[in-house]
Amino acid sequence: MNDIPQQNDITLSLYADDTAILAQGKKFSTISNSFKKCIPKLESWLKRWKIQLNVEKTEAIIFSKYFKHCPEIKIYNTPVPWKKEIKYLRVILDRNLTFRPHITHIKEKYNKAFRAQYSLICRNSRLSIQNKLLIYQSYLRPILTYASPVWAFTAKSNFNIIQVLENTTIRMIMQAGWYIRKADIRNSTNIPSLKEFIIKLSDKFYSNINQIDNIEINNIPSYDSSLEKYRKRPRAILCT
């Protein structure tokens, strides 16, 4: 992979079977031209290494508050559709990076897993509360926290959607009535709130990033996440 085509105005990110071609600019035409220069080189490289690209799954997205018609981009003479949201490494990225579609996806995935485990963690289950909590922590909670250092700075209204899922699950496991406060239920479990747990994950994640020997990661600009103008960037979760 060391001979993969490089271009100053393009960043190539490869992980397993997923490849992302990134370009940035103030004008859509600038970004489009960068892609048009890069794609023929990439096509030649893929052909040389006999790597098959699934054109049908290839999509493009513009991360911008202002969206208008973008020039057509083709790969192997097939137009690449511009989307409002795409999935990369199981994370749904929308063009405004609100992560609302991803939160909705998490909710759907969690509910499906919850139904699969319901007979084990429901109020009538004979499992001990300790084992029920273990099922939640080891099987269900990872669904809520996957890639959370990336999206945890999402709006409070979005975050509350998944917090409700955890609250409902723990209330059922603890067989607590509707009149018992969430804080009292959580204190009895010794399990941190979802936000506290995600902050801990994020702190560890961003601390370890500095130790990774990767050119693209090292080129990520640093910023003070405590400043108001950076409150919509990922590290802002560490300041809440």
mmCIF file of C-alpha atoms in Angstrom:
data_model
loop_
_atom_site.group_PDB
_atom_site.id
_atom_site.type_symbol
_atom_site.label_atom_id
_atom_site.label_comp_id
_atom_site.label_asym_id
_atom_site.label_seq_id
_atom_site.Cartn_x
_atom_site.Cartn_y
_atom_site.Cartn_z
ATOM 1 C CA MET A 1 0.000 0.000 0.000
ATOM 2 C CA ASN A 2 3.042 2.267 0.184
ATOM 3 C CA ASP A 3 2.754 3.104 -3.516
ATOM 4 C CA ILE A 4 -0.849 4.248 -3.359
ATOM 5 C CA PRO A 5 -1.208 7.545 -5.278
ATOM 6 C CA GLN A 6 -0.661 10.656 -3.175
ATOM 7 C CA GLN A 7 -1.822 14.181 -3.903
ATOM 8 C CA ASN A 8 -1.186 17.355 -1.907
ATOM 9 C CA ASP A 9 -4.832 18.421 -1.817
ATOM 10 C CA ILE A 10 -6.172 14.907 -1.131
ATOM 11 C CA THR A 11 -6.071 12.697 1.964
ATOM 12 C CA LEU A 12 -6.534 8.953 1.516
ATOM 13 C CA SER A 13 -7.713 6.974 4.539
ATOM 14 C CA LEU A 14 -7.768 3.193 4.326
ATOM 15 C CA TYR A 15 -9.029 0.785 6.959
ATOM 16 C CA ALA A 16 -9.813 -2.854 6.167
ATOM 17 C CA ASP A 17 -12.187 -2.799 3.167
ATOM 18 C CA ASP A 18 -13.177 0.863 3.554
ATOM 19 C CA THR A 19 -11.407 3.693 1.751
ATOM 20 C CA ALA A 20 -12.136 7.397 2.150
ATOM 21 C CA ILE A 21 -10.882 10.091 -0.227
ATOM 22 C CA LEU A 22 -10.934 13.468 1.521
ATOM 23 C CA ALA A 23 -10.575 16.945 0.032
ATOM 24 C CA GLN A 24 -11.268 20.363 1.474
ATOM 25 C CA GLY A 25 -11.744 23.817 0.059
ATOM 26 C CA LYS A 26 -13.870 26.960 0.185
ATOM 27 C CA LYS A 27 -15.514 26.229 -3.161
ATOM 28 C CA PHE A 28 -17.285 23.081 -4.331
ATOM 29 C CA SER A 29 -15.550 23.415 -7.693
ATOM 30 C CA THR A 30 -12.133 23.261 -6.003
ATOM 31 C CA ILE A 31 -13.065 20.062 -4.190
ATOM 32 C CA SER A 32 -14.514 18.539 -7.350
ATOM 33 C CA ASN A 33 -11.353 19.304 -9.340
ATOM 34 C CA SER A 34 -9.227 17.677 -6.640
ATOM 35 C CA PHE A 35 -11.289 14.504 -6.923
ATOM 36 C CA LYS A 36 -11.140 14.510 -10.708
ATOM 37 C CA LYS A 37 -7.332 14.634 -10.595
ATOM 38 C CA CYS A 38 -7.058 11.931 -7.959
ATOM 39 C CA ILE A 39 -9.564 9.358 -9.199
ATOM 40 C CA PRO A 40 -7.790 8.387 -12.489
ATOM 41 C CA LYS A 41 -4.580 7.770 -10.521
ATOM 42 C CA LEU A 42 -6.483 5.672 -8.003
ATOM 43 C CA GLU A 43 -8.187 3.683 -10.777
ATOM 44 C CA SER A 44 -4.802 2.848 -12.322
ATOM 45 C CA TRP A 45 -3.427 1.804 -8.947
ATOM 46 C CA LEU A 46 -6.425 -0.450 -8.221
ATOM 47 C CA LYS A 47 -6.107 -2.043 -11.651
ATOM 48 C CA ARG A 48 -2.379 -2.660 -11.204
ATOM 49 C CA TRP A 49 -2.935 -4.414 -7.875
ATOM 50 C CA LYS A 50 -6.042 -6.229 -9.163
ATOM 51 C CA ILE A 51 -8.231 -4.720 -6.440
ATOM 52 C CA GLN A 52 -11.937 -4.739 -7.212
ATOM 53 C CA LEU A 53 -13.820 -1.593 -6.241
ATOM 54 C CA ASN A 54 -17.538 -1.855 -5.535
ATOM 55 C CA VAL A 55 -18.722 1.140 -7.519
ATOM 56 C CA GLU A 56 -22.336 0.649 -6.413
ATOM 57 C CA LYS A 57 -21.345 1.308 -2.799
ATOM 58 C CA THR A 58 -19.221 4.344 -3.628
ATOM 59 C CA GLU A 59 -20.783 7.598 -2.402
ATOM 60 C CA ALA A 60 -19.796 11.246 -1.983
ATOM 61 C CA ILE A 61 -20.739 13.830 0.618
ATOM 62 C CA ILE A 62 -20.040 17.512 1.255
ATOM 63 C CA PHE A 63 -19.607 18.539 4.892
ATOM 64 C CA SER A 64 -21.081 22.021 4.835
ATOM 65 C CA LYS A 65 -24.027 24.013 6.149
ATOM 66 C CA TYR A 66 -24.596 25.296 2.652
ATOM 67 C CA PHE A 67 -25.364 22.618 0.106
ATOM 68 C CA LYS A 68 -26.042 23.087 -3.558
ATOM 69 C CA HIS A 69 -25.670 21.046 -6.713
ATOM 70 C CA CYS A 70 -22.143 19.698 -7.037
ATOM 71 C CA PRO A 71 -20.324 18.857 -10.256
ATOM 72 C CA GLU A 72 -20.546 15.232 -11.305
ATOM 73 C CA ILE A 73 -17.779 12.905 -10.212
ATOM 74 C CA LYS A 74 -17.208 9.585 -11.954
ATOM 75 C CA ILE A 75 -15.232 6.498 -11.077
ATOM 76 C CA TYR A 76 -14.835 3.834 -13.748
ATOM 77 C CA ASN A 77 -17.165 6.011 -15.857
ATOM 78 C CA THR A 78 -19.938 5.548 -13.291
ATOM 79 C CA PRO A 79 -21.372 8.687 -11.634
ATOM 80 C CA VAL A 80 -20.811 8.822 -7.884
ATOM 81 C CA PRO A 81 -24.012 9.979 -6.135
ATOM 82 C CA TRP A 82 -23.873 12.874 -3.685
ATOM 83 C CA LYS A 83 -25.566 11.920 -0.413
ATOM 84 C CA LYS A 84 -26.852 13.798 2.631
ATOM 85 C CA GLU A 85 -25.360 11.115 4.861
ATOM 86 C CA ILE A 86 -22.955 8.208 4.492
ATOM 87 C CA LYS A 87 -21.716 5.368 6.667
ATOM 88 C CA TYR A 88 -17.990 4.913 7.265
ATOM 89 C CA LEU A 89 -16.620 2.352 9.715
ATOM 90 C CA ARG A 90 -20.164 1.844 11.059
ATOM 91 C CA VAL A 91 -20.574 5.550 11.879
ATOM 92 C CA ILE A 92 -23.194 7.553 9.985
ATOM 93 C CA LEU A 93 -21.867 10.973 8.984
ATOM 94 C CA ASP A 94 -24.377 13.633 7.962
ATOM 95 C CA ARG A 95 -23.336 16.716 6.007
ATOM 96 C CA ASN A 96 -23.732 19.042 9.027
ATOM 97 C CA LEU A 97 -22.049 16.565 11.393
ATOM 98 C CA THR A 98 -24.939 16.726 13.857
ATOM 99 C CA PHE A 99 -24.804 12.921 14.172
ATOM 100 C CA ARG A 100 -28.588 12.824 14.551
ATOM 101 C CA PRO A 101 -28.912 10.054 11.906
ATOM 102 C CA HIS A 102 -26.229 8.061 13.720
ATOM 103 C CA ILE A 103 -28.037 8.438 17.053
ATOM 104 C CA THR A 104 -31.220 7.169 15.383
ATOM 105 C CA HIS A 105 -29.241 4.211 14.025
ATOM 106 C CA ILE A 106 -27.863 3.481 17.501
ATOM 107 C CA LYS A 107 -31.379 3.502 18.939
ATOM 108 C CA GLU A 108 -32.643 1.028 16.338
ATOM 109 C CA LYS A 109 -29.655 -1.268 16.802
ATOM 110 C CA TYR A 110 -29.927 -1.122 20.593
ATOM 111 C CA ASN A 111 -33.644 -1.905 20.592
ATOM 112 C CA LYS A 112 -33.008 -4.954 18.418
ATOM 113 C CA ALA A 113 -30.285 -6.210 20.776
ATOM 114 C CA PHE A 114 -32.453 -5.376 23.799
ATOM 115 C CA ARG A 115 -35.284 -7.545 22.472
ATOM 116 C CA ALA A 116 -32.835 -10.401 21.921
ATOM 117 C CA GLN A 117 -31.722 -10.231 25.570
ATOM 118 C CA TYR A 118 -35.102 -9.360 27.063
ATOM 119 C CA SER A 119 -35.854 -12.834 28.436
ATOM 120 C CA LEU A 120 -32.591 -12.724 30.401
ATOM 121 C CA ILE A 121 -32.835 -9.223 31.858
ATOM 122 C CA CYS A 122 -36.591 -8.708 32.285
ATOM 123 C CA ARG A 123 -38.226 -8.410 35.687
ATOM 124 C CA ASN A 124 -39.373 -12.050 35.638
ATOM 125 C CA SER A 125 -35.947 -13.446 34.769
ATOM 126 C CA ARG A 126 -34.379 -15.712 37.377
ATOM 127 C CA LEU A 127 -30.923 -14.301 36.736
ATOM 128 C CA SER A 128 -29.422 -12.314 39.575
ATOM 129 C CA ILE A 129 -29.379 -8.536 39.282
ATOM 130 C CA GLN A 130 -25.586 -8.687 39.179
ATOM 131 C CA ASN A 131 -25.654 -10.950 36.107
ATOM 132 C CA LYS A 132 -28.294 -8.793 34.431
ATOM 133 C CA LEU A 133 -26.130 -5.714 34.910
ATOM 134 C CA LEU A 134 -23.188 -7.661 33.509
ATOM 135 C CA ILE A 135 -25.194 -8.411 30.355
ATOM 136 C CA TYR A 136 -25.979 -4.723 30.011
ATOM 137 C CA GLN A 137 -22.385 -3.601 30.529
ATOM 138 C CA SER A 138 -20.763 -6.217 28.296
ATOM 139 C CA TYR A 139 -23.333 -6.576 25.499
ATOM 140 C CA LEU A 140 -25.780 -3.669 25.392
ATOM 141 C CA ARG A 141 -23.768 -0.648 26.515
ATOM 142 C CA PRO A 142 -21.035 -1.100 23.855
ATOM 143 C CA ILE A 143 -23.749 -0.533 21.235
ATOM 144 C CA LEU A 144 -24.470 2.870 22.788
ATOM 145 C CA THR A 145 -20.818 3.867 23.132
ATOM 146 C CA TYR A 146 -19.299 2.621 19.853
ATOM 147 C CA ALA A 147 -17.082 5.390 18.398
ATOM 148 C CA SER A 148 -18.489 7.768 21.029
ATOM 149 C CA PRO A 149 -15.324 9.928 21.240
ATOM 150 C CA VAL A 150 -16.181 11.035 17.698
ATOM 151 C CA TRP A 151 -19.869 11.887 18.128
ATOM 152 C CA ALA A 152 -20.326 12.512 21.879
ATOM 153 C CA PHE A 153 -20.306 16.311 21.411
ATOM 154 C CA THR A 154 -23.653 16.029 19.621
ATOM 155 C CA ALA A 155 -26.546 18.182 20.814
ATOM 156 C CA LYS A 156 -28.007 17.437 24.226
ATOM 157 C CA SER A 157 -31.336 16.486 22.648
ATOM 158 C CA ASN A 158 -29.557 13.807 20.599
ATOM 159 C CA PHE A 159 -27.571 12.514 23.554
ATOM 160 C CA ASN A 160 -30.715 12.254 25.662
ATOM 161 C CA ILE A 161 -32.154 9.753 23.177
ATOM 162 C CA ILE A 162 -29.566 7.134 24.080
ATOM 163 C CA GLN A 163 -29.461 8.135 27.745
ATOM 164 C CA VAL A 164 -33.162 7.242 27.962
ATOM 165 C CA LEU A 165 -32.375 3.782 26.579
ATOM 166 C CA GLU A 166 -29.887 3.168 29.373
ATOM 167 C CA ASN A 167 -32.179 4.582 32.070
ATOM 168 C CA THR A 168 -35.085 2.385 30.969
ATOM 169 C CA THR A 169 -32.916 -0.736 30.852
ATOM 170 C CA ILE A 170 -31.377 -0.234 34.284
ATOM 171 C CA ARG A 171 -34.750 0.595 35.846
ATOM 172 C CA MET A 172 -36.118 -2.706 34.536
ATOM 173 C CA ILE A 173 -33.076 -4.684 35.678
ATOM 174 C CA MET A 174 -33.284 -3.196 39.165
ATOM 175 C CA GLN A 175 -37.056 -3.825 39.245
ATOM 176 C CA ALA A 176 -37.557 -0.225 40.330
ATOM 177 C CA GLY A 177 -40.951 1.447 40.292
ATOM 178 C CA TRP A 178 -41.721 4.555 38.271
ATOM 179 C CA TYR A 179 -41.682 6.657 41.435
ATOM 180 C CA ILE A 180 -38.028 5.914 42.266
ATOM 181 C CA ARG A 181 -35.570 8.602 41.146
ATOM 182 C CA LYS A 182 -33.069 7.759 38.422
ATOM 183 C CA ALA A 183 -30.212 9.010 40.599
ATOM 184 C CA ASP A 184 -31.188 6.637 43.418
ATOM 185 C CA ILE A 185 -31.376 3.688 41.031
ATOM 186 C CA ARG A 186 -27.967 4.489 39.567
ATOM 187 C CA ASN A 187 -26.360 4.885 42.984
ATOM 188 C CA SER A 188 -27.560 1.419 43.932
ATOM 189 C CA THR A 189 -25.887 -0.115 40.855
ATOM 190 C CA ASN A 190 -22.506 1.651 41.180
ATOM 191 C CA ILE A 191 -22.595 2.118 37.403
ATOM 192 C CA PRO A 192 -21.601 5.569 36.096
ATOM 193 C CA SER A 193 -24.064 7.426 33.914
ATOM 194 C CA LEU A 194 -23.689 6.955 30.186
ATOM 195 C CA LYS A 195 -22.233 10.447 29.813
ATOM 196 C CA GLU A 196 -19.698 9.870 32.589
ATOM 197 C CA PHE A 197 -18.667 6.582 30.993
ATOM 198 C CA ILE A 198 -18.312 8.151 27.537
ATOM 199 C CA ILE A 199 -16.229 11.016 28.944
ATOM 200 C CA LYS A 200 -13.919 8.419 30.475
ATOM 201 C CA LEU A 201 -13.655 6.582 27.145
ATOM 202 C CA SER A 202 -13.006 9.842 25.299
ATOM 203 C CA ASP A 203 -10.330 10.945 27.740
ATOM 204 C CA LYS A 204 -8.491 7.661 27.248
ATOM 205 C CA PHE A 205 -8.969 7.813 23.478
ATOM 206 C CA TYR A 206 -7.586 11.333 23.052
ATOM 207 C CA SER A 207 -4.737 10.668 25.474
ATOM 208 C CA ASN A 208 -3.646 7.661 23.411
ATOM 209 C CA ILE A 209 -3.883 9.502 20.085
ATOM 210 C CA ASN A 210 -0.660 11.390 20.785
ATOM 211 C CA GLN A 211 1.189 8.086 21.045
ATOM 212 C CA ILE A 212 0.057 6.799 17.644
ATOM 213 C CA ASP A 213 2.625 6.968 14.854
ATOM 214 C CA ASN A 214 0.361 7.949 11.968
ATOM 215 C CA ILE A 215 1.023 10.871 9.635
ATOM 216 C CA GLU A 216 -2.623 11.808 9.122
ATOM 217 C CA ILE A 217 -3.391 11.680 12.845
ATOM 218 C CA ASN A 218 -0.312 13.742 13.637
ATOM 219 C CA ASN A 219 -1.437 16.365 11.113
ATOM 220 C CA ILE A 220 -4.773 16.931 12.859
ATOM 221 C CA PRO A 221 -4.727 20.540 14.134
ATOM 222 C CA SER A 222 -4.769 20.947 17.898
ATOM 223 C CA TYR A 223 -7.326 23.198 19.583
ATOM 224 C CA ASP A 224 -8.408 24.270 23.032
ATOM 225 C CA SER A 225 -11.675 22.389 23.564
ATOM 226 C CA SER A 226 -12.609 24.655 26.481
ATOM 227 C CA LEU A 227 -13.106 27.651 24.164
ATOM 228 C CA GLU A 228 -16.662 28.453 23.088
ATOM 229 C CA LYS A 229 -15.796 28.537 19.379
ATOM 230 C CA TYR A 230 -14.695 24.901 19.553
ATOM 231 C CA ARG A 231 -17.719 23.621 21.479
ATOM 232 C CA LYS A 232 -18.914 21.681 18.420
ATOM 233 C CA ARG A 233 -15.702 19.745 18.011
ATOM 234 C CA PRO A 234 -15.191 16.193 19.348
ATOM 235 C CA ARG A 235 -12.887 17.016 22.268
ATOM 236 C CA ALA A 236 -15.549 19.366 23.670
ATOM 237 C CA ILE A 237 -17.067 16.358 25.451
ATOM 238 C CA LEU A 238 -14.084 16.472 27.837
ATOM 239 C CA CYS A 239 -15.122 19.921 29.068
ATOM 240 C CA THR A 240 -18.693 19.045 30.077
#
